[in-house]
Tab-separated table of C-alpha atoms and ligand atoms in Angstrom:
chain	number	residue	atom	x	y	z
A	14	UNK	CA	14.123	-22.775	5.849
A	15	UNK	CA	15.894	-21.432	3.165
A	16	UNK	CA	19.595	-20.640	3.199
A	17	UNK	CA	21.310	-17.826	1.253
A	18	UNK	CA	24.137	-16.112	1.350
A	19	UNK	CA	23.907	-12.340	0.616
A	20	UNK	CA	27.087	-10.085	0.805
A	21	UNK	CA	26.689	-6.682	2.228
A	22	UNK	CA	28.608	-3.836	0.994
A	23	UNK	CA	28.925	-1.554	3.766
A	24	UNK	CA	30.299	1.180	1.680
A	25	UNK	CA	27.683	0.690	-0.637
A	26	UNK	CA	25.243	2.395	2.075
A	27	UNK	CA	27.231	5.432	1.854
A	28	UNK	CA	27.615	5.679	-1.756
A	29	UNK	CA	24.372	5.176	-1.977
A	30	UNK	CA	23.574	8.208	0.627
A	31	UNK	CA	25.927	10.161	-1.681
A	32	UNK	CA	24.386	9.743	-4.500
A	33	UNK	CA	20.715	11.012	-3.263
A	34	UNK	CA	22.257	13.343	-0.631
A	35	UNK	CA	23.153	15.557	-2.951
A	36	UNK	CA	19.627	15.782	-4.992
A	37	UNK	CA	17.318	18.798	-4.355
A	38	UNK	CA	13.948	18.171	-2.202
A	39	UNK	CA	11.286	16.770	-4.338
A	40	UNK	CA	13.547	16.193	-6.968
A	41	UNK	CA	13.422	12.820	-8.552
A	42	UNK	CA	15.730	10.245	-7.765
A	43	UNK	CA	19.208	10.168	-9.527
A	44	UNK	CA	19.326	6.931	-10.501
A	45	UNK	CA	15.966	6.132	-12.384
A	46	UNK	CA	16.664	2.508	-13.130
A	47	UNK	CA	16.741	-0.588	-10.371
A	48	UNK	CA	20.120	-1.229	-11.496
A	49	UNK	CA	22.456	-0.883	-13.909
A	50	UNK	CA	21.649	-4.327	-15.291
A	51	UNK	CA	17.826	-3.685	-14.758
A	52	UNK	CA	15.864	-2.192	-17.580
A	53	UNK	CA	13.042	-0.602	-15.891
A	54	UNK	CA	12.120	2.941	-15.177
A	55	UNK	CA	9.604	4.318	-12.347
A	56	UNK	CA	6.981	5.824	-13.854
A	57	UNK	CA	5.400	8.132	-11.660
A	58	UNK	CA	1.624	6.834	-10.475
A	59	UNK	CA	-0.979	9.012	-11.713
A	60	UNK	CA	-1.952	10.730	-8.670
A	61	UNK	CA	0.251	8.506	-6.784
A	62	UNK	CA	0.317	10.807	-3.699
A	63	UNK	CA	-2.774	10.594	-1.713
A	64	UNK	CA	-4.765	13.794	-1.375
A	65	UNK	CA	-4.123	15.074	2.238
A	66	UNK	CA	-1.551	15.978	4.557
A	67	UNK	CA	0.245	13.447	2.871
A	68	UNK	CA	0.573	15.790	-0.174
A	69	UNK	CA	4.658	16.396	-0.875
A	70	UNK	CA	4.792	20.017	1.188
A	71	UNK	CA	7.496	22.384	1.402
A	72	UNK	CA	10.151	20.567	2.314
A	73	UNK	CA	12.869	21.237	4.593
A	74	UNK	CA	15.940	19.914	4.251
A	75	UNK	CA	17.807	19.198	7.819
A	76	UNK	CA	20.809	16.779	7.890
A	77	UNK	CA	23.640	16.851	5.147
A	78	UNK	CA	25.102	13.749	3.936
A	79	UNK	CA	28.200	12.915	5.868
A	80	UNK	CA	31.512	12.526	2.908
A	81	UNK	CA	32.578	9.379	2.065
A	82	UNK	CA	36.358	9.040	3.218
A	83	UNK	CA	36.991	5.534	3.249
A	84	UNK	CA	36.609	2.293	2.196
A	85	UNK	CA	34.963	0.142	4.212
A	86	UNK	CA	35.425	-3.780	4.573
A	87	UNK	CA	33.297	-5.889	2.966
A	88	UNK	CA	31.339	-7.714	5.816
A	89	UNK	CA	29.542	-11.225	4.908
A	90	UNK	CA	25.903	-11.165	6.282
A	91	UNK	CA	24.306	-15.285	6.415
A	92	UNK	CA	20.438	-14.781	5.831
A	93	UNK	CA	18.573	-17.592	6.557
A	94	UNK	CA	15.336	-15.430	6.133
A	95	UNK	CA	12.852	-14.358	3.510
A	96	UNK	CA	10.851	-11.452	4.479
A	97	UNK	CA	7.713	-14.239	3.561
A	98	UNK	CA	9.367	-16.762	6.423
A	99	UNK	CA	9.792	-14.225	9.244
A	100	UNK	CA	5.710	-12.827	8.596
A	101	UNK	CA	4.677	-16.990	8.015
A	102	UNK	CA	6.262	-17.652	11.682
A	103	UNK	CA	3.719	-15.127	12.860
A	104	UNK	CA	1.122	-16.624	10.793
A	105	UNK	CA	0.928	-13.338	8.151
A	106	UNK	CA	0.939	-13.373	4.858
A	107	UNK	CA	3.641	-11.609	2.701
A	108	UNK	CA	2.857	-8.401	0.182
A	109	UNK	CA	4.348	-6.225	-1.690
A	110	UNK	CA	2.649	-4.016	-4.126
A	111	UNK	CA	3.277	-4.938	-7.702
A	112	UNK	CA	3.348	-2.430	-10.722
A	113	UNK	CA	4.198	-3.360	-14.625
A	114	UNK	CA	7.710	-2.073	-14.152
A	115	UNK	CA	8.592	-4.991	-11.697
A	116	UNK	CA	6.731	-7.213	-13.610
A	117	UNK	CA	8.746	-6.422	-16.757
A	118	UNK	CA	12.102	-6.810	-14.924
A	119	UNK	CA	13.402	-10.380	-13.769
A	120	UNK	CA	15.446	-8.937	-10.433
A	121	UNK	CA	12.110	-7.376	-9.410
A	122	UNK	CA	9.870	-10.755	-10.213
A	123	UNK	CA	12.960	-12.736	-8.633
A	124	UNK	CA	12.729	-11.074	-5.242
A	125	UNK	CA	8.988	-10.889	-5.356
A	126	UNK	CA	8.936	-15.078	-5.901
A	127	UNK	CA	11.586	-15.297	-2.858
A	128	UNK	CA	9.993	-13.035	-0.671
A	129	UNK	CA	6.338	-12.620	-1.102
A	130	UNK	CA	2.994	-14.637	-1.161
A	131	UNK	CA	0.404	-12.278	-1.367
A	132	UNK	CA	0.112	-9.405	-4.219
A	133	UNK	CA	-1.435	-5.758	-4.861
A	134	UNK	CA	-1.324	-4.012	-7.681
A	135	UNK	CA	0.014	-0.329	-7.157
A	136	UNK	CA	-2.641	0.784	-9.993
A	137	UNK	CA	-4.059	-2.095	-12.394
A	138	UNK	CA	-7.045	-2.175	-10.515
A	139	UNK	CA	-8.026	0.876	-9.428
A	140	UNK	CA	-11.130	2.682	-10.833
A	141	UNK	CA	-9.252	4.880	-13.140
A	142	UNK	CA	-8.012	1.552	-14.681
A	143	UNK	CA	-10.811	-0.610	-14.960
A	144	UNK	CA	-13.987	1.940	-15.858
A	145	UNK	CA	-14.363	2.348	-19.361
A	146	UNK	CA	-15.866	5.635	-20.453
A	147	UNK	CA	-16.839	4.504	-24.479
A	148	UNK	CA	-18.267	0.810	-23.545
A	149	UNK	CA	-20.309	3.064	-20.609
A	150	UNK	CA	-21.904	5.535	-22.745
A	151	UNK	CA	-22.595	2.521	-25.683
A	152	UNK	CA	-24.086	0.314	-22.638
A	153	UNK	CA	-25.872	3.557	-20.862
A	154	UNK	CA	-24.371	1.388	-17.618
A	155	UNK	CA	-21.104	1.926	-15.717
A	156	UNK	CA	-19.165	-0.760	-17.666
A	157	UNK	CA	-15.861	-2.705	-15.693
A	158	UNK	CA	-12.887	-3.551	-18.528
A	159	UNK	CA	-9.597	-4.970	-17.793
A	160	UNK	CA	-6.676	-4.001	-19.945
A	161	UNK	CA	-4.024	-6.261	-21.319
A	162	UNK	CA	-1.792	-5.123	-18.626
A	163	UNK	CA	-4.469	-6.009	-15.674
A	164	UNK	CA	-5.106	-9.439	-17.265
A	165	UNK	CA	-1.108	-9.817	-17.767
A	166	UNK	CA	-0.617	-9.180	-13.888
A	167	UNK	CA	-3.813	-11.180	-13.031
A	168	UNK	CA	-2.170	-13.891	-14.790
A	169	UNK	CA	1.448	-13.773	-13.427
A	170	UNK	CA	-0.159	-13.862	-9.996
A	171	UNK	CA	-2.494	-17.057	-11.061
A	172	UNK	CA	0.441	-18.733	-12.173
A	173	UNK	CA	3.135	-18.173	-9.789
A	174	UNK	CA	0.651	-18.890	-6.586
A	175	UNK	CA	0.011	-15.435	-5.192
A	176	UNK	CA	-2.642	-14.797	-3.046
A	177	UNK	CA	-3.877	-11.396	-3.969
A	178	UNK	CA	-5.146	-7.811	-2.319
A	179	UNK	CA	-7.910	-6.173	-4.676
A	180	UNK	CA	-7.329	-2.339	-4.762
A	181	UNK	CA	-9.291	-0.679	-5.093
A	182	UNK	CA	-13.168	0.104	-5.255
A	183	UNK	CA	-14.389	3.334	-3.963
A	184	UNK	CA	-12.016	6.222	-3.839
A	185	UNK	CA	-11.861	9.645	-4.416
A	186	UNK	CA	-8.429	9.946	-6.566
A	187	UNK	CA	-8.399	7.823	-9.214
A	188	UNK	CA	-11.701	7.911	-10.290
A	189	UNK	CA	-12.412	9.240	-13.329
A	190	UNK	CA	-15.104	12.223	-13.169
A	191	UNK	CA	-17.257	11.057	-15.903
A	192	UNK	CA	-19.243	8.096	-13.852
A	193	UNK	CA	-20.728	10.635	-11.627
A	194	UNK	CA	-22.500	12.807	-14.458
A	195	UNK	CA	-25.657	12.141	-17.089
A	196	UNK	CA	-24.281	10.553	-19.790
A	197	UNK	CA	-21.384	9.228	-18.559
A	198	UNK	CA	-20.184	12.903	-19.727
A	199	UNK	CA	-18.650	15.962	-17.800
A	200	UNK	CA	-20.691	17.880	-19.994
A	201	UNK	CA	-23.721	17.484	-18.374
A	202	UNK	CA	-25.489	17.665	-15.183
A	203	UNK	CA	-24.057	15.204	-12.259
A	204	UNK	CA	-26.574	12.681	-11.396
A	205	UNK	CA	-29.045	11.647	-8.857
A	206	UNK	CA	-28.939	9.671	-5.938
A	207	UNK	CA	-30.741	6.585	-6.935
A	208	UNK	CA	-28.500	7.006	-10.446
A	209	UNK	CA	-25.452	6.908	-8.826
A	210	UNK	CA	-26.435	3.998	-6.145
A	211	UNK	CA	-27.056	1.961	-8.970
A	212	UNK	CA	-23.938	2.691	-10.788
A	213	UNK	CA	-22.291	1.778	-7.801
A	214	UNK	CA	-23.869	-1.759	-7.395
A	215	UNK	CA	-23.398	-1.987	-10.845
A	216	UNK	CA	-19.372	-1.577	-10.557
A	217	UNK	CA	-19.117	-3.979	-8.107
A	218	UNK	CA	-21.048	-6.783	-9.066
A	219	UNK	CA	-18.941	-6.346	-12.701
A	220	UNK	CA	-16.089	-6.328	-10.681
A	221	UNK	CA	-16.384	-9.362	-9.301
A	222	UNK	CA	-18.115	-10.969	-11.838
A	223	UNK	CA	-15.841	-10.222	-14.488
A	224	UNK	CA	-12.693	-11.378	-11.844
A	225	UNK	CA	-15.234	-15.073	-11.565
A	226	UNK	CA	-15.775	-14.936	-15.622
A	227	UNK	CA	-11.889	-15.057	-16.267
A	228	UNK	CA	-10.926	-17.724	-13.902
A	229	UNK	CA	-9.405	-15.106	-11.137
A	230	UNK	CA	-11.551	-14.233	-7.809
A	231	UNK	CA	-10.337	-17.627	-6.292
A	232	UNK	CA	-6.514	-15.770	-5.791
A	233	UNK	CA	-8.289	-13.088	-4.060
A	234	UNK	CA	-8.271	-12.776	-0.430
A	235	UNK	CA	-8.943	-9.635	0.288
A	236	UNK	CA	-10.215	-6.550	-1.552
A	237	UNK	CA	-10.249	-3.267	-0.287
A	238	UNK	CA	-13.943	-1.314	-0.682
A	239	UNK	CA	-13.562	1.821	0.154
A	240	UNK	CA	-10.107	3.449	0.313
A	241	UNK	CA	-9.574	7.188	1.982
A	242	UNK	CA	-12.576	8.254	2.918
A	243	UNK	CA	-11.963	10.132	6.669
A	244	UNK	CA	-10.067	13.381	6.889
A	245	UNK	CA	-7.741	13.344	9.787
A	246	UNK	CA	-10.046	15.812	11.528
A	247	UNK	CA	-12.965	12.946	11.648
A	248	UNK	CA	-14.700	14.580	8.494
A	249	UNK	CA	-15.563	12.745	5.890
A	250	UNK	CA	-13.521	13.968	2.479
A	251	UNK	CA	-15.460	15.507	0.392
A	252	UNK	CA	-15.550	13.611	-2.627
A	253	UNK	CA	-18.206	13.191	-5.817
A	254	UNK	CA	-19.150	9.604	-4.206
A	255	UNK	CA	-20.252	12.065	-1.362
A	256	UNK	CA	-21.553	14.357	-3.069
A	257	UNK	CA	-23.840	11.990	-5.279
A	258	UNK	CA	-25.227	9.506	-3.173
A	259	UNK	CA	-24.766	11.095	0.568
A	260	UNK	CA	-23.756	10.430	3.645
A	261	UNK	CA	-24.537	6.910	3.502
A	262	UNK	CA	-22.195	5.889	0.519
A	263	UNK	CA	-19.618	4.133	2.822
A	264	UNK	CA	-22.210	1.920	4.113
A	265	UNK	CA	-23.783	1.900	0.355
A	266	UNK	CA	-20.476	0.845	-0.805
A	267	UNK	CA	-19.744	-1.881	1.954
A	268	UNK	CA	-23.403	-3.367	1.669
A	269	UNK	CA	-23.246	-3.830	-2.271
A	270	UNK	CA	-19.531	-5.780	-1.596
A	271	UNK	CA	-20.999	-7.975	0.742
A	272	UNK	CA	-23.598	-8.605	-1.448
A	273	UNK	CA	-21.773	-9.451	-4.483
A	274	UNK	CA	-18.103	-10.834	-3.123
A	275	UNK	CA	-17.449	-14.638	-2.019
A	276	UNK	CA	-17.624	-15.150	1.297
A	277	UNK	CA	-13.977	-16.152	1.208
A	278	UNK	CA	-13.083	-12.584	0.230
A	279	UNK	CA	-12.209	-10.113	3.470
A	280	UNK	CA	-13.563	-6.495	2.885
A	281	UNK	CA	-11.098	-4.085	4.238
A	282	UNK	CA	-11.502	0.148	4.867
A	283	UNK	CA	-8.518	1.266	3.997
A	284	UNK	CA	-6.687	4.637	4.917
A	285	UNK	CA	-3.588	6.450	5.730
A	286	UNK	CA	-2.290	8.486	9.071
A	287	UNK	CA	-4.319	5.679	10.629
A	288	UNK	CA	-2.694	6.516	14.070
A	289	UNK	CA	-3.996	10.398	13.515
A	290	UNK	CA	-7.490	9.405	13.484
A	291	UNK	CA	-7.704	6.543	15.480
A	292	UNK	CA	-11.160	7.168	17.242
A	293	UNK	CA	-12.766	8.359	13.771
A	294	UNK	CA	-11.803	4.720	12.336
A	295	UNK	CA	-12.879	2.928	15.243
A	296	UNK	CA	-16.443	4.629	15.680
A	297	UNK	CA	-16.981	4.343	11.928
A	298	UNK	CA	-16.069	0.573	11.676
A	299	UNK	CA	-18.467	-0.288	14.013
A	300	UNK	CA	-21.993	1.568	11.801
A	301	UNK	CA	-20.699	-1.117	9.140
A	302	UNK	CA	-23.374	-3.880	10.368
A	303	UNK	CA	-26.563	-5.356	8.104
A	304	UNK	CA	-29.871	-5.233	10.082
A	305	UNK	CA	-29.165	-7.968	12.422
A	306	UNK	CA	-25.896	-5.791	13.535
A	307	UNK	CA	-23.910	-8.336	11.446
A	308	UNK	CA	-20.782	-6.603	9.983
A	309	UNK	CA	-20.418	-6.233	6.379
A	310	UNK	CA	-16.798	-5.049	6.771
A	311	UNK	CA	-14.018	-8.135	7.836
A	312	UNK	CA	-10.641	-5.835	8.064
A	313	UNK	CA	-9.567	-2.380	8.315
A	314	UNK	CA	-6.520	-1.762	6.148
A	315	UNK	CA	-3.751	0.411	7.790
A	316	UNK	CA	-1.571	1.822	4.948
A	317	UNK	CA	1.197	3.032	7.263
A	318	UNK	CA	3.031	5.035	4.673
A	319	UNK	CA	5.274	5.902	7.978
A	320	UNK	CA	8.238	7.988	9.057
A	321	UNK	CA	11.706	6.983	11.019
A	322	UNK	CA	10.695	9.977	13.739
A	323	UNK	CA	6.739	8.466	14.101
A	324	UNK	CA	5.693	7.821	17.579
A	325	UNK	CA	5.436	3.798	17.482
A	326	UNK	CA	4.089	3.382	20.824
A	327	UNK	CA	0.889	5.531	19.622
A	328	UNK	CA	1.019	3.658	16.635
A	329	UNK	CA	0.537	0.320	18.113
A	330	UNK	CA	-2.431	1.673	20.476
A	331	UNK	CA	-4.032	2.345	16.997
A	332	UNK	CA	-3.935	-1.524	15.962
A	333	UNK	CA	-4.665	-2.401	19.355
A	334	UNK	CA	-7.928	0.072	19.629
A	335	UNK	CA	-8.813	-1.072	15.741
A	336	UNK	CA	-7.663	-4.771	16.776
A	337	UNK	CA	-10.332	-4.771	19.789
A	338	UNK	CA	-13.149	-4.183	17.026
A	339	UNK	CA	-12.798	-8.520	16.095
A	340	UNK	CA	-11.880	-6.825	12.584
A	341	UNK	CA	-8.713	-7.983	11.087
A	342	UNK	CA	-5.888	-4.964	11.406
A	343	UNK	CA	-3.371	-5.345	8.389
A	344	UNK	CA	-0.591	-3.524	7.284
A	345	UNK	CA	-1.440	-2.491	3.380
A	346	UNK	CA	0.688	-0.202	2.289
A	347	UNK	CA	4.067	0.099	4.727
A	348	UNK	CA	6.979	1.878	4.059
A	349	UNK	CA	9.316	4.297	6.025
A	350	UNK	CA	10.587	7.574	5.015
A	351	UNK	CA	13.812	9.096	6.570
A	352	UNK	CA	12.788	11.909	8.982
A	353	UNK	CA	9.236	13.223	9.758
A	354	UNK	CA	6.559	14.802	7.495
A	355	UNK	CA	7.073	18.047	7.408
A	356	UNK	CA	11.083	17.217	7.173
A	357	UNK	CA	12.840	14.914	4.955
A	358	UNK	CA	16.238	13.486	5.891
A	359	UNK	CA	18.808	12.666	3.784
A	360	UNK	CA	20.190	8.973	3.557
A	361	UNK	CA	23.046	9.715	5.625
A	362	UNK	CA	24.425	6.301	7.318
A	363	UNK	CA	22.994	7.750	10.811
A	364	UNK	CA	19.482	8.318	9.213
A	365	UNK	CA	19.370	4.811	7.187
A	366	UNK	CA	20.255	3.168	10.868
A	367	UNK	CA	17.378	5.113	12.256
A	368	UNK	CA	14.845	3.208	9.208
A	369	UNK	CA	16.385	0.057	10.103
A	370	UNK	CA	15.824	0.478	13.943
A	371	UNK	CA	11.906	1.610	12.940
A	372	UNK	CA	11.392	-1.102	10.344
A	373	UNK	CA	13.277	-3.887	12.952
A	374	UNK	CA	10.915	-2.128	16.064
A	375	UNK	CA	7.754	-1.982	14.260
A	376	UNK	CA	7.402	-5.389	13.065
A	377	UNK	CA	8.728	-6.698	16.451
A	378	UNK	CA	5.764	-4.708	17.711
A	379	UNK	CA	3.134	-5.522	15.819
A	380	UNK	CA	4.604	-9.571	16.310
A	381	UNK	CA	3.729	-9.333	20.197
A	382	UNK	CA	0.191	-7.619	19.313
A	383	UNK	CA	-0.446	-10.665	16.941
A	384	UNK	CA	1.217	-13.118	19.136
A	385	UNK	CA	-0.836	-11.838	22.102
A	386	UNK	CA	-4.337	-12.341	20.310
A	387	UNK	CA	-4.386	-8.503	20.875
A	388	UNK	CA	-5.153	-7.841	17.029
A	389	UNK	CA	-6.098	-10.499	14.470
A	390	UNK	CA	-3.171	-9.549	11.557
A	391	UNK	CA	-3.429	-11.812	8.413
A	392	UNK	CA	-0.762	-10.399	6.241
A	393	UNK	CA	1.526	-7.346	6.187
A	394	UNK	CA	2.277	-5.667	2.895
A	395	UNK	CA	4.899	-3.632	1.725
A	396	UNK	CA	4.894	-0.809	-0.596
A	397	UNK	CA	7.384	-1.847	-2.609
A	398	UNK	CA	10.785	-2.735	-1.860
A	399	UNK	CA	13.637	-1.163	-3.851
A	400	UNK	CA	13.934	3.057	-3.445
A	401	UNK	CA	13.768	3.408	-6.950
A	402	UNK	CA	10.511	2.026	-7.859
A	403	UNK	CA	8.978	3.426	-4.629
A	404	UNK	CA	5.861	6.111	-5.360
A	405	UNK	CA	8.452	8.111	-2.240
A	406	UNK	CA	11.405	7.501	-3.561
A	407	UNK	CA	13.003	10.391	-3.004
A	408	UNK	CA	12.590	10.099	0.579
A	409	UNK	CA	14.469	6.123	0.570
A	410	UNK	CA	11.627	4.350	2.595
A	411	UNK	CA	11.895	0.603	1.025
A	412	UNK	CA	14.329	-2.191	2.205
A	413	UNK	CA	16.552	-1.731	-0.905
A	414	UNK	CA	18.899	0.407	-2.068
A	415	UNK	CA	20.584	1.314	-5.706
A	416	UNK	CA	21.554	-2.202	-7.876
A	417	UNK	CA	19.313	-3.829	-4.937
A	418	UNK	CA	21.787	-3.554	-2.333
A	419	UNK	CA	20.059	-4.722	0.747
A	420	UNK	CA	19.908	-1.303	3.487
A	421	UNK	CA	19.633	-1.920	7.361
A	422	UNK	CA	15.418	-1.568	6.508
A	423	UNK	CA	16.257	-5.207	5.135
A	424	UNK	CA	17.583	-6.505	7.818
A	425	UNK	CA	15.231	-4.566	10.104
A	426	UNK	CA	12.182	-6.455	8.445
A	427	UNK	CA	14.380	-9.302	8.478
A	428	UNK	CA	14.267	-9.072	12.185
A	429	UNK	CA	17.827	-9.390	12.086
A	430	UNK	CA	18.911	-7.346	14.738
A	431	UNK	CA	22.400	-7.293	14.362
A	432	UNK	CA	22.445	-5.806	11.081
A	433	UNK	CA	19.267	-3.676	11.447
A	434	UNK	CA	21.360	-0.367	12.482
A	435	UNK	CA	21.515	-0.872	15.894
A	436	UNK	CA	24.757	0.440	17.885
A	437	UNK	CA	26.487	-2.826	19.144
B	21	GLA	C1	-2.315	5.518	-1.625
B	21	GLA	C2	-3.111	4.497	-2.357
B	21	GLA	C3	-2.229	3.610	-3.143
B	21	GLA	C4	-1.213	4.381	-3.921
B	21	GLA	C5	-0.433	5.206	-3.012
B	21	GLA	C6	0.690	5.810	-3.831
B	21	GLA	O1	-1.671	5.008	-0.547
B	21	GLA	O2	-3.912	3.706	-1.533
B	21	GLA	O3	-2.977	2.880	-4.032
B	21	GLA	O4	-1.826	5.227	-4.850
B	21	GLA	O5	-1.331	6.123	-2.417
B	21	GLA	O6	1.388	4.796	-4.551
């Protein structure tokens, strides 16, 4: 076990909460860089919100940020803790998402290397990224390309260890347009069934081809197929996948990745407001079998892009019903926002105790289910961890505050009671 010693700020927490309390809703955060020392800048992801009820609405701003009056003592907190060591005592592996910014910034990379095992990239490989429009319309196939920045994250993972999360195959956002039409071009018609089928088998073999080719797939542990594909009203979202091949693309989709990943690979469904359509997920899971009722699929993903006021008992029936499939249950995507959906809260100390409470009862939570053998949970993976590179950063839901400054989220995941924002 590692030893550290980390010194909290206390008042740090509330200058922090002044600093963002006084920012309009939706505005972006203050404080743009990690730190003051750190170099990097969030960069918004392209269509980094998903498309549904999780799109920013009108917000309404509640709670006020309570003044700053006085100094606080400085109190010395002994973590003996990574956030890698409390998941590995459970058996899970440790993820956080990984975008260029953090790579390009040592603090980032240096709390990644302490804390994590396992790796996603926020964008590198999603289809957006890796589908090359020219190359497809010289080949007259669907043609996979990684960029400089892919290979230079692929890399960094290879050589630091990581055990890595593909993200992501089949999805509506992030997709450009142009593979579903003649041509490879907007221009004309969109294509047939049978055309788009094989375009689809086509981008997945290359996928993990190419991944073999460069010396990469072996890091990979998991990939996830098919992200977003049920509304929360047990529809499926209309997309062009959809609308191309039918309503059999999901299976389409799993059946080609089963054909054309390692065995060694886990193929996850992956979605968000998994506890508001927990019966839809569990019913669909189970039509993902071959002909001998085999499934194709190993793991649904749970992104649990969460909120402080979320119900957490109906959120662990949802990894218990998913759990009782045999399918791996994971964590993809977590963090916590202050407040509820429709209504952001403002980093007030009260409010940041509340995250640290949820993050400290959630993992604790999802522990027992593991520990129980009621759901089979391989890794947990965090979106992030410092506010300011977070895709919701203006709503504070990662473990870190401004300059890094550990928040009671940290010591929540920590499992550190004490310090998790609990009233003594
Ligand atoms: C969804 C996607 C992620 C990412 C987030 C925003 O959760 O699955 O890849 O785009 O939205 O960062």
């Amino acid at each position: 076990m590692r030893k550290k010693k980390i010194l909290l700020f206390a008042v740090v927490l509330a200058m922090f909460m002044t600093a963002c309390g006084s920012k309009e809703p939706g505005e972006a955060t203050a404080e743009p860089s990690v730190s003051q020392e750190a170099e990097a800048t969030p960069t918004p992801t392209p269509e980094a919100t998903p498309e549904t009820t999780e799109k920013e609405p009108e917000k309404e701003v509640v709670s006020t940020p309570a003044p700053v009056t006085e100094e606080k003592k400085e109190e010395e907190i002994i973590v003996t803790e990574t956030l890698g060591s409390v998941l590995a005592a459970h058996n899970m592996k440790a993820g956080t998402c990984l975008s260029e910014q953090m790579l390009n910034n040592k603090k980032c990379t240096d709390f990644i290397l302490e804390n994590f095992n396992s790796i996603t990239f926020e964008n590198h490989l999603k289809p957006d990224y890796i589908l090359d429009q020219k190359a497809s319309k010289a080949a007259g196939d669907i043609v996979v390309k990684f960029s400089d920045a892919t290979v230079n994250m692929l890399k960094w993972c290879a050589d630091n260890g990581m055990a890595v999360r593909g993200h992501t195959l089949i999805w509506h956002s992030q997709t450009p347009d142009w593979i579903f039409y003649e041509g490879f071009d907007t221009k004309n018609e969109m294509v047939s069934r049978d055309v788009m089928l094989a375009r689809m088998e086509s981008y997945i073999r290359q996928t993990f081809e190419l991944l073999e080719d460069m010396g990469y797939l072996e890091m990979f542990y998991a990939y996830d197929v098919v992200n977003e594909a049920w509304e929360d009203n047990g529809t499926k979202r209309n997309s062009k996948w959809l609308q191309t091949i039918g309503e059999d693309y999901l299976w389409q989709a799993f059946y080609f990745a089963d054909k054309y990943a390692p065995d060694y690979i886990d193929l996850y469904y992956n979605d968000f407001n998994e506890q508001f359509k927990t019966e839809t997920l569990y019913n669909f899971v189970q039509t993902l079998v071959d002909e001998d009722g085999n499934y194709l699929i190993d793991g649904v993903g749970f992104q649990a892009h969460l909120y402080t006021e979320d119900d957490l008992e109906q959120y662990f029936h949802t990894v218990e019903r998913l759990g009782s499939t045999g399918l791996k249950v994971c964590l993809t995507e977590l963090d916590i926002c202050l407040g509820s959906y429709p209504i952001i809260k403002q980093p007030t100390e009260e409010n940041l105790k509340a995250q640290g409470q949820h993050y400290y009862n959630l993992l604790n939570g999802l522990f027992a289910l593991a520990d129980e053998g009621k759901v089979n949970m391989d890794s947990l993976t965090y979106w992030g961890f410092v506010d300011q590179l977070s895709w919701r950063r203006e709503r504070s839901p990662m473990l870190l505050g401004a300059a890094f400054k550990p928040k009671y989220a940290y010591y929540g995941a920590l499992q550190m009671k004490e310090y998790a924002g609990f009233d003594e």
